Amino acid sequence: MKPISALLASLPAITALAGALLAPSTTLAAGAQAPKADLAKGQAVAAQVCVACHTFDGTRGAPANPIIAGQHPEYLAKQLREFKEGKRVNAIMQGFAAGLSDEDMRNVAAFYASKAAPQGAARKADLVLLGERIWRGGIAGKNVPACAGCHSPNGAGIPAEYPRLAGQHAEYTDAQLKAFRAGERANNAQMTAISANLSDREVAALADYVAGLR
């Protein structure tokens, strides 16, 4: 065991590392301020571009499409950029994102983020305990970390990198985990590595558990 003096001496390095890991993915020049989003313009983009798949307020919609109401605006804008750049592949979303400017993305992301996140419910009693166990504690034998570490215990997520998952359609979460596992969604190396170690049953359990978080 290291002496107390050695541990104290290492604190500055640990603090610096923690700061680097928790820092936002993009930074602004000193003294600069992030452009302010225009909710009215975001609403106009939503009405013209997004409403058919995500509903006007981004709430329930079809289970194949994500609930985006209450999602972190930074995360939504990031996903739109990655669709436009081809880092995330989906023919429909890439087509829509191609016509959006950075300002459009910022505005529509802020619009959907301003809406109240809907509540959902878990539906599979036989899987809920397994989902809870993985969410809270991970699977040590498979190198699967606790989901709560990045997405928070109640599924609220951590802006800007980790999305809110609480109340999300179980079908959508299930499909995304499997897409990460298969390499079909390749815009997050961490999720690709984690999903590679999950079975279909574990994926289903997590997806159902997430749907009931609030």
PDB file of C-alpha atoms in Angstrom:
ATOM      1  CA  MET A   1       0.000   0.000   0.000  1.00  0.00           C
ATOM      2  CA  LYS A   2       1.342   3.453  -0.971  1.00  0.00           C
ATOM      3  CA  PRO A   3       2.183   5.869   1.877  1.00  0.00           C
ATOM      4  CA  ILE A   4      -0.181   8.821   2.376  1.00  0.00           C
ATOM      5  CA  SER A   5       2.508  11.247   1.135  1.00  0.00           C
ATOM      6  CA  ALA A   6       2.742   9.429  -2.196  1.00  0.00           C
ATOM      7  CA  LEU A   7      -1.030   9.432  -2.632  1.00  0.00           C
ATOM      8  CA  LEU A   8      -1.234  13.144  -1.860  1.00  0.00           C
ATOM      9  CA  ALA A   9       1.530  13.854  -4.343  1.00  0.00           C
ATOM     10  CA  SER A  10      -0.444  12.122  -7.098  1.00  0.00           C
ATOM     11  CA  LEU A  11      -3.655  14.101  -6.512  1.00  0.00           C
ATOM     12  CA  PRO A  12      -2.844  16.925  -8.975  1.00  0.00           C
ATOM     13  CA  ALA A  13      -2.319  14.432 -11.802  1.00  0.00           C
ATOM     14  CA  ILE A  14      -5.520  12.581 -10.940  1.00  0.00           C
ATOM     15  CA  THR A  15      -7.461  15.845 -10.808  1.00  0.00           C
ATOM     16  CA  ALA A  16      -6.075  16.910 -14.181  1.00  0.00           C
ATOM     17  CA  LEU A  17      -7.000  13.570 -15.740  1.00  0.00           C
ATOM     18  CA  ALA A  18     -10.531  13.737 -14.342  1.00  0.00           C
ATOM     19  CA  GLY A  19     -10.921  17.238 -15.715  1.00  0.00           C
ATOM     20  CA  ALA A  20      -9.813  16.104 -19.148  1.00  0.00           C
ATOM     21  CA  LEU A  21     -12.191  13.153 -19.162  1.00  0.00           C
ATOM     22  CA  LEU A  22     -15.174  15.207 -18.044  1.00  0.00           C
ATOM     23  CA  ALA A  23     -14.522  18.202 -20.283  1.00  0.00           C
ATOM     24  CA  PRO A  24     -17.001  18.856 -23.126  1.00  0.00           C
ATOM     25  CA  SER A  25     -16.111  17.357 -26.485  1.00  0.00           C
ATOM     26  CA  THR A  26     -15.851  20.799 -28.058  1.00  0.00           C
ATOM     27  CA  THR A  27     -14.504  23.960 -26.512  1.00  0.00           C
ATOM     28  CA  LEU A  28     -14.945  27.637 -27.241  1.00  0.00           C
ATOM     29  CA  ALA A  29     -12.200  30.199 -27.534  1.00  0.00           C
ATOM     30  CA  ALA A  30     -11.486  32.078 -24.326  1.00  0.00           C
ATOM     31  CA  GLY A  31     -14.191  34.638 -23.686  1.00  0.00           C
ATOM     32  CA  ALA A  32     -16.408  33.377 -26.523  1.00  0.00           C
ATOM     33  CA  GLN A  33     -20.032  32.455 -25.947  1.00  0.00           C
ATOM     34  CA  ALA A  34     -21.983  29.697 -27.639  1.00  0.00           C
ATOM     35  CA  PRO A  35     -24.530  31.029 -30.154  1.00  0.00           C
ATOM     36  CA  LYS A  36     -27.974  31.259 -28.617  1.00  0.00           C
ATOM     37  CA  ALA A  37     -30.599  28.954 -30.074  1.00  0.00           C
ATOM     38  CA  ASP A  38     -33.816  30.356 -31.550  1.00  0.00           C
ATOM     39  CA  LEU A  39     -36.743  28.185 -30.440  1.00  0.00           C
ATOM     40  CA  ALA A  40     -39.151  29.742 -32.942  1.00  0.00           C
ATOM     41  CA  LYS A  41     -36.840  28.879 -35.825  1.00  0.00           C
ATOM     42  CA  GLY A  42     -36.327  25.425 -34.334  1.00  0.00           C
ATOM     43  CA  GLN A  43     -40.091  24.940 -34.228  1.00  0.00           C
ATOM     44  CA  ALA A  44     -40.294  25.884 -37.897  1.00  0.00           C
ATOM     45  CA  VAL A  45     -37.654  23.289 -38.814  1.00  0.00           C
ATOM     46  CA  ALA A  46     -39.459  20.678 -36.723  1.00  0.00           C
ATOM     47  CA  ALA A  47     -42.745  21.405 -38.481  1.00  0.00           C
ATOM     48  CA  GLN A  48     -41.184  21.214 -41.929  1.00  0.00           C
ATOM     49  CA  VAL A  49     -38.672  18.397 -41.533  1.00  0.00           C
ATOM     50  CA  CYS A  50     -39.118  16.282 -38.408  1.00  0.00           C
ATOM     51  CA  VAL A  51     -42.826  16.027 -37.642  1.00  0.00           C
ATOM     52  CA  ALA A  52     -43.639  12.977 -39.776  1.00  0.00           C
ATOM     53  CA  CYS A  53     -41.332  10.632 -37.859  1.00  0.00           C
ATOM     54  CA  HIS A  54     -40.844  12.283 -34.471  1.00  0.00           C
ATOM     55  CA  THR A  55     -44.238  13.990 -34.020  1.00  0.00           C
ATOM     56  CA  PHE A  56     -44.380  17.747 -33.608  1.00  0.00           C
ATOM     57  CA  ASP A  57     -43.285  17.721 -29.963  1.00  0.00           C
ATOM     58  CA  GLY A  58     -40.929  14.733 -30.186  1.00  0.00           C
ATOM     59  CA  THR A  59     -42.864  12.580 -27.731  1.00  0.00           C
ATOM     60  CA  ARG A  60     -44.171   9.083 -28.351  1.00  0.00           C
ATOM     61  CA  GLY A  61     -44.410   8.542 -32.119  1.00  0.00           C
ATOM     62  CA  ALA A  62     -43.667   5.158 -33.695  1.00  0.00           C
ATOM     63  CA  PRO A  63     -41.521   2.782 -31.594  1.00  0.00           C
ATOM     64  CA  ALA A  64     -38.993   2.532 -34.427  1.00  0.00           C
ATOM     65  CA  ASN A  65     -38.213   6.239 -34.065  1.00  0.00           C
ATOM     66  CA  PRO A  66     -36.615   7.712 -30.931  1.00  0.00           C
ATOM     67  CA  ILE A  67     -38.405   9.932 -28.475  1.00  0.00           C
ATOM     68  CA  ILE A  68     -36.437  13.181 -28.619  1.00  0.00           C
ATOM     69  CA  ALA A  69     -38.527  15.436 -26.376  1.00  0.00           C
ATOM     70  CA  GLY A  70     -36.409  16.464 -23.384  1.00  0.00           C
ATOM     71  CA  GLN A  71     -33.220  15.102 -24.948  1.00  0.00           C
ATOM     72  CA  HIS A  72     -30.035  17.076 -24.367  1.00  0.00           C
ATOM     73  CA  PRO A  73     -29.729  19.693 -27.133  1.00  0.00           C
ATOM     74  CA  GLU A  74     -25.977  19.138 -27.394  1.00  0.00           C
ATOM     75  CA  TYR A  75     -26.542  15.432 -28.028  1.00  0.00           C
ATOM     76  CA  LEU A  76     -29.293  16.005 -30.595  1.00  0.00           C
ATOM     77  CA  ALA A  77     -27.176  18.519 -32.511  1.00  0.00           C
ATOM     78  CA  LYS A  78     -24.203  16.141 -32.406  1.00  0.00           C
ATOM     79  CA  GLN A  79     -26.252  13.297 -33.884  1.00  0.00           C
ATOM     80  CA  LEU A  80     -27.586  15.545 -36.660  1.00  0.00           C
ATOM     81  CA  ARG A  81     -24.045  16.628 -37.528  1.00  0.00           C
ATOM     82  CA  GLU A  82     -22.875  13.028 -37.609  1.00  0.00           C
ATOM     83  CA  PHE A  83     -25.750  12.014 -39.878  1.00  0.00           C
ATOM     84  CA  LYS A  84     -24.808  14.872 -42.215  1.00  0.00           C
ATOM     85  CA  GLU A  85     -21.112  13.917 -42.139  1.00  0.00           C
ATOM     86  CA  GLY A  86     -21.841  10.208 -42.653  1.00  0.00           C
ATOM     87  CA  LYS A  87     -20.425   9.166 -39.284  1.00  0.00           C
ATOM     88  CA  ARG A  88     -23.845   7.785 -38.386  1.00  0.00           C
ATOM     89  CA  VAL A  89     -25.635   5.951 -41.168  1.00  0.00           C
ATOM     90  CA  ASN A  90     -29.367   6.086 -41.758  1.00  0.00           C
ATOM     91  CA  ALA A  91     -30.611   6.875 -45.250  1.00  0.00           C
ATOM     92  CA  ILE A  92     -33.674   8.797 -44.069  1.00  0.00           C
ATOM     93  CA  MET A  93     -31.891  10.847 -41.419  1.00  0.00           C
ATOM     94  CA  GLN A  94     -28.901  11.516 -43.657  1.00  0.00           C
ATOM     95  CA  GLY A  95     -31.231  12.877 -46.310  1.00  0.00           C
ATOM     96  CA  PHE A  96     -32.941  15.244 -43.874  1.00  0.00           C
ATOM     97  CA  ALA A  97     -29.728  16.304 -42.116  1.00  0.00           C
ATOM     98  CA  ALA A  98     -28.031  17.110 -45.423  1.00  0.00           C
ATOM     99  CA  GLY A  99     -30.299  20.114 -45.859  1.00  0.00           C
ATOM    100  CA  LEU A 100     -29.755  21.535 -42.369  1.00  0.00           C
ATOM    101  CA  SER A 101     -27.215  24.196 -41.494  1.00  0.00           C
ATOM    102  CA  ASP A 102     -25.394  24.231 -38.153  1.00  0.00           C
ATOM    103  CA  GLU A 103     -27.815  26.959 -37.075  1.00  0.00           C
ATOM    104  CA  ASP A 104     -30.821  24.824 -38.071  1.00  0.00           C
ATOM    105  CA  MET A 105     -29.448  21.905 -36.071  1.00  0.00           C
ATOM    106  CA  ARG A 106     -28.801  24.054 -33.030  1.00  0.00           C
ATOM    107  CA  ASN A 107     -32.279  25.573 -33.182  1.00  0.00           C
ATOM    108  CA  VAL A 108     -34.255  22.371 -33.747  1.00  0.00           C
ATOM    109  CA  ALA A 109     -32.243  20.545 -31.075  1.00  0.00           C
ATOM    110  CA  ALA A 110     -33.054  23.287 -28.578  1.00  0.00           C
ATOM    111  CA  PHE A 111     -36.728  23.195 -29.583  1.00  0.00           C
ATOM    112  CA  TYR A 112     -37.100  19.474 -28.892  1.00  0.00           C
ATOM    113  CA  ALA A 113     -34.997  19.726 -25.729  1.00  0.00           C
ATOM    114  CA  SER A 114     -37.439  22.346 -24.413  1.00  0.00           C
ATOM    115  CA  LYS A 115     -40.320  19.861 -24.480  1.00  0.00           C
ATOM    116  CA  ALA A 116     -41.190  17.755 -21.464  1.00  0.00           C
ATOM    117  CA  ALA A 117     -39.722  14.271 -21.631  1.00  0.00           C
ATOM    118  CA  PRO A 118     -42.531  11.676 -21.614  1.00  0.00           C
ATOM    119  CA  GLN A 119     -42.717   8.808 -19.159  1.00  0.00           C
ATOM    120  CA  GLY A 120     -42.801   5.191 -20.214  1.00  0.00           C
ATOM    121  CA  ALA A 121     -43.093   1.829 -18.490  1.00  0.00           C
ATOM    122  CA  ALA A 122     -41.298  -1.502 -18.394  1.00  0.00           C
ATOM    123  CA  ARG A 123     -43.472  -4.300 -19.744  1.00  0.00           C
ATOM    124  CA  LYS A 124     -41.486  -7.512 -19.255  1.00  0.00           C
ATOM    125  CA  ALA A 125     -41.677  -8.653 -15.652  1.00  0.00           C
ATOM    126  CA  ASP A 126     -39.376 -11.613 -16.326  1.00  0.00           C
ATOM    127  CA  LEU A 127     -36.560  -9.324 -17.494  1.00  0.00           C
ATOM    128  CA  VAL A 128     -36.831  -6.259 -15.291  1.00  0.00           C
ATOM    129  CA  LEU A 129     -34.536  -7.550 -12.536  1.00  0.00           C
ATOM    130  CA  LEU A 130     -31.865  -8.511 -15.065  1.00  0.00           C
ATOM    131  CA  GLY A 131     -32.126  -5.094 -16.705  1.00  0.00           C
ATOM    132  CA  GLU A 132     -31.871  -3.349 -13.352  1.00  0.00           C
ATOM    133  CA  ARG A 133     -28.832  -5.412 -12.370  1.00  0.00           C
ATOM    134  CA  ILE A 134     -26.957  -4.575 -15.583  1.00  0.00           C
ATOM    135  CA  TRP A 135     -27.981  -0.920 -15.475  1.00  0.00           C
ATOM    136  CA  ARG A 136     -26.802  -0.454 -11.907  1.00  0.00           C
ATOM    137  CA  GLY A 137     -23.875  -2.839 -11.687  1.00  0.00           C
ATOM    138  CA  GLY A 138     -22.886  -3.972 -15.169  1.00  0.00           C
ATOM    139  CA  ILE A 139     -21.621  -7.492 -15.877  1.00  0.00           C
ATOM    140  CA  ALA A 140     -18.125  -7.869 -14.445  1.00  0.00           C
ATOM    141  CA  GLY A 141     -17.418 -11.168 -16.154  1.00  0.00           C
ATOM    142  CA  LYS A 142     -18.136  -9.648 -19.579  1.00  0.00           C
ATOM    143  CA  ASN A 143     -16.414  -6.296 -19.098  1.00  0.00           C
ATOM    144  CA  VAL A 144     -19.769  -4.536 -19.284  1.00  0.00           C
ATOM    145  CA  PRO A 145     -19.794  -1.431 -17.062  1.00  0.00           C
ATOM    146  CA  ALA A 146     -22.845  -0.140 -15.241  1.00  0.00           C
ATOM    147  CA  CYS A 147     -24.958   1.871 -17.678  1.00  0.00           C
ATOM    148  CA  ALA A 148     -25.793   4.275 -14.857  1.00  0.00           C
ATOM    149  CA  GLY A 149     -22.183   5.438 -14.817  1.00  0.00           C
ATOM    150  CA  CYS A 150     -22.668   7.358 -18.074  1.00  0.00           C
ATOM    151  CA  HIS A 151     -26.433   7.639 -18.407  1.00  0.00           C
ATOM    152  CA  SER A 152     -27.026   8.362 -14.678  1.00  0.00           C
ATOM    153  CA  PRO A 153     -29.022   6.179 -12.254  1.00  0.00           C
ATOM    154  CA  ASN A 154     -32.384   7.568 -13.401  1.00  0.00           C
ATOM    155  CA  GLY A 155     -31.494   7.566 -17.095  1.00  0.00           C
ATOM    156  CA  ALA A 156     -31.241  11.352 -17.388  1.00  0.00           C
ATOM    157  CA  GLY A 157     -27.867  11.143 -19.141  1.00  0.00           C
ATOM    158  CA  ILE A 158     -24.967  13.563 -19.021  1.00  0.00           C
ATOM    159  CA  PRO A 159     -24.740  16.368 -21.609  1.00  0.00           C
ATOM    160  CA  ALA A 160     -23.253  16.528 -24.143  1.00  0.00           C
ATOM    161  CA  GLU A 161     -21.949  13.011 -24.774  1.00  0.00           C
ATOM    162  CA  TYR A 162     -24.445  10.730 -23.027  1.00  0.00           C
ATOM    163  CA  PRO A 163     -28.111  10.863 -24.053  1.00  0.00           C
ATOM    164  CA  ARG A 164     -31.151  10.778 -21.860  1.00  0.00           C
ATOM    165  CA  LEU A 165     -32.590   7.237 -22.081  1.00  0.00           C
ATOM    166  CA  ALA A 166     -35.334   7.301 -19.449  1.00  0.00           C
ATOM    167  CA  GLY A 167     -38.713   6.521 -20.996  1.00  0.00           C
ATOM    168  CA  GLN A 168     -37.275   5.721 -24.423  1.00  0.00           C
ATOM    169  CA  HIS A 169     -39.118   3.210 -26.612  1.00  0.00           C
ATOM    170  CA  ALA A 170     -37.828  -0.243 -25.679  1.00  0.00           C
ATOM    171  CA  GLU A 171     -37.958  -1.222 -29.341  1.00  0.00           C
ATOM    172  CA  TYR A 172     -35.703   1.675 -30.329  1.00  0.00           C
ATOM    173  CA  THR A 173     -33.160   1.061 -27.556  1.00  0.00           C
ATOM    174  CA  ASP A 174     -33.084  -2.650 -28.418  1.00  0.00           C
ATOM    175  CA  ALA A 175     -32.462  -1.862 -32.089  1.00  0.00           C
ATOM    176  CA  GLN A 176     -29.679   0.634 -31.347  1.00  0.00           C
ATOM    177  CA  LEU A 177     -27.816  -1.717 -29.002  1.00  0.00           C
ATOM    178  CA  LYS A 178     -27.958  -4.423 -31.651  1.00  0.00           C
ATOM    179  CA  ALA A 179     -26.826  -1.947 -34.314  1.00  0.00           C
ATOM    180  CA  PHE A 180     -23.826  -1.019 -32.168  1.00  0.00           C
ATOM    181  CA  ARG A 181     -23.105  -4.707 -31.587  1.00  0.00           C
ATOM    182  CA  ALA A 182     -23.232  -5.499 -35.302  1.00  0.00           C
ATOM    183  CA  GLY A 183     -21.117  -2.501 -36.265  1.00  0.00           C
ATOM    184  CA  GLU A 184     -23.998  -0.983 -38.214  1.00  0.00           C
ATOM    185  CA  ARG A 185     -23.925   2.063 -35.957  1.00  0.00           C
ATOM    186  CA  ALA A 186     -20.306   3.104 -35.653  1.00  0.00           C
ATOM    187  CA  ASN A 187     -20.353   6.603 -34.218  1.00  0.00           C
ATOM    188  CA  ASN A 188     -19.485   5.607 -30.650  1.00  0.00           C
ATOM    189  CA  ALA A 189     -16.590   3.218 -30.067  1.00  0.00           C
ATOM    190  CA  GLN A 190     -17.419   2.822 -26.375  1.00  0.00           C
ATOM    191  CA  MET A 191     -20.960   1.621 -27.109  1.00  0.00           C
ATOM    192  CA  THR A 192     -19.716  -0.684 -29.852  1.00  0.00           C
ATOM    193  CA  ALA A 193     -17.323  -2.358 -27.412  1.00  0.00           C
ATOM    194  CA  ILE A 194     -19.912  -2.671 -24.646  1.00  0.00           C
ATOM    195  CA  SER A 195     -22.709  -3.966 -26.875  1.00  0.00           C
ATOM    196  CA  ALA A 196     -20.412  -6.610 -28.342  1.00  0.00           C
ATOM    197  CA  ASN A 197     -20.568  -8.398 -24.989  1.00  0.00           C
ATOM    198  CA  LEU A 198     -24.342  -8.342 -24.554  1.00  0.00           C
ATOM    199  CA  SER A 199     -26.619 -11.252 -25.446  1.00  0.00           C
ATOM    200  CA  ASP A 200     -30.025 -10.741 -27.059  1.00  0.00           C
ATOM    201  CA  ARG A 201     -31.683 -11.412 -23.698  1.00  0.00           C
ATOM    202  CA  GLU A 202     -29.476  -8.855 -21.928  1.00  0.00           C
ATOM    203  CA  VAL A 203     -30.190  -6.290 -24.632  1.00  0.00           C
ATOM    204  CA  ALA A 204     -33.926  -6.888 -24.307  1.00  0.00           C
ATOM    205  CA  ALA A 205     -33.732  -6.612 -20.520  1.00  0.00           C
ATOM    206  CA  LEU A 206     -31.861  -3.310 -20.660  1.00  0.00           C
ATOM    207  CA  ALA A 207     -34.171  -1.861 -23.297  1.00  0.00           C
ATOM    208  CA  ASP A 208     -37.267  -2.724 -21.283  1.00  0.00           C
ATOM    209  CA  TYR A 209     -35.780  -1.456 -18.024  1.00  0.00           C
ATOM    210  CA  VAL A 210     -34.787   1.860 -19.647  1.00  0.00           C
ATOM    211  CA  ALA A 211     -38.345   2.357 -20.874  1.00  0.00           C
ATOM    212  CA  GLY A 212     -39.567   2.448 -17.290  1.00  0.00           C
ATOM    213  CA  LEU A 213     -36.922   4.765 -15.856  1.00  0.00           C
ATOM    214  CA  ARG A 214     -38.081   8.206 -14.722  1.00  0.00           C
TER     215      ARG A 214
END
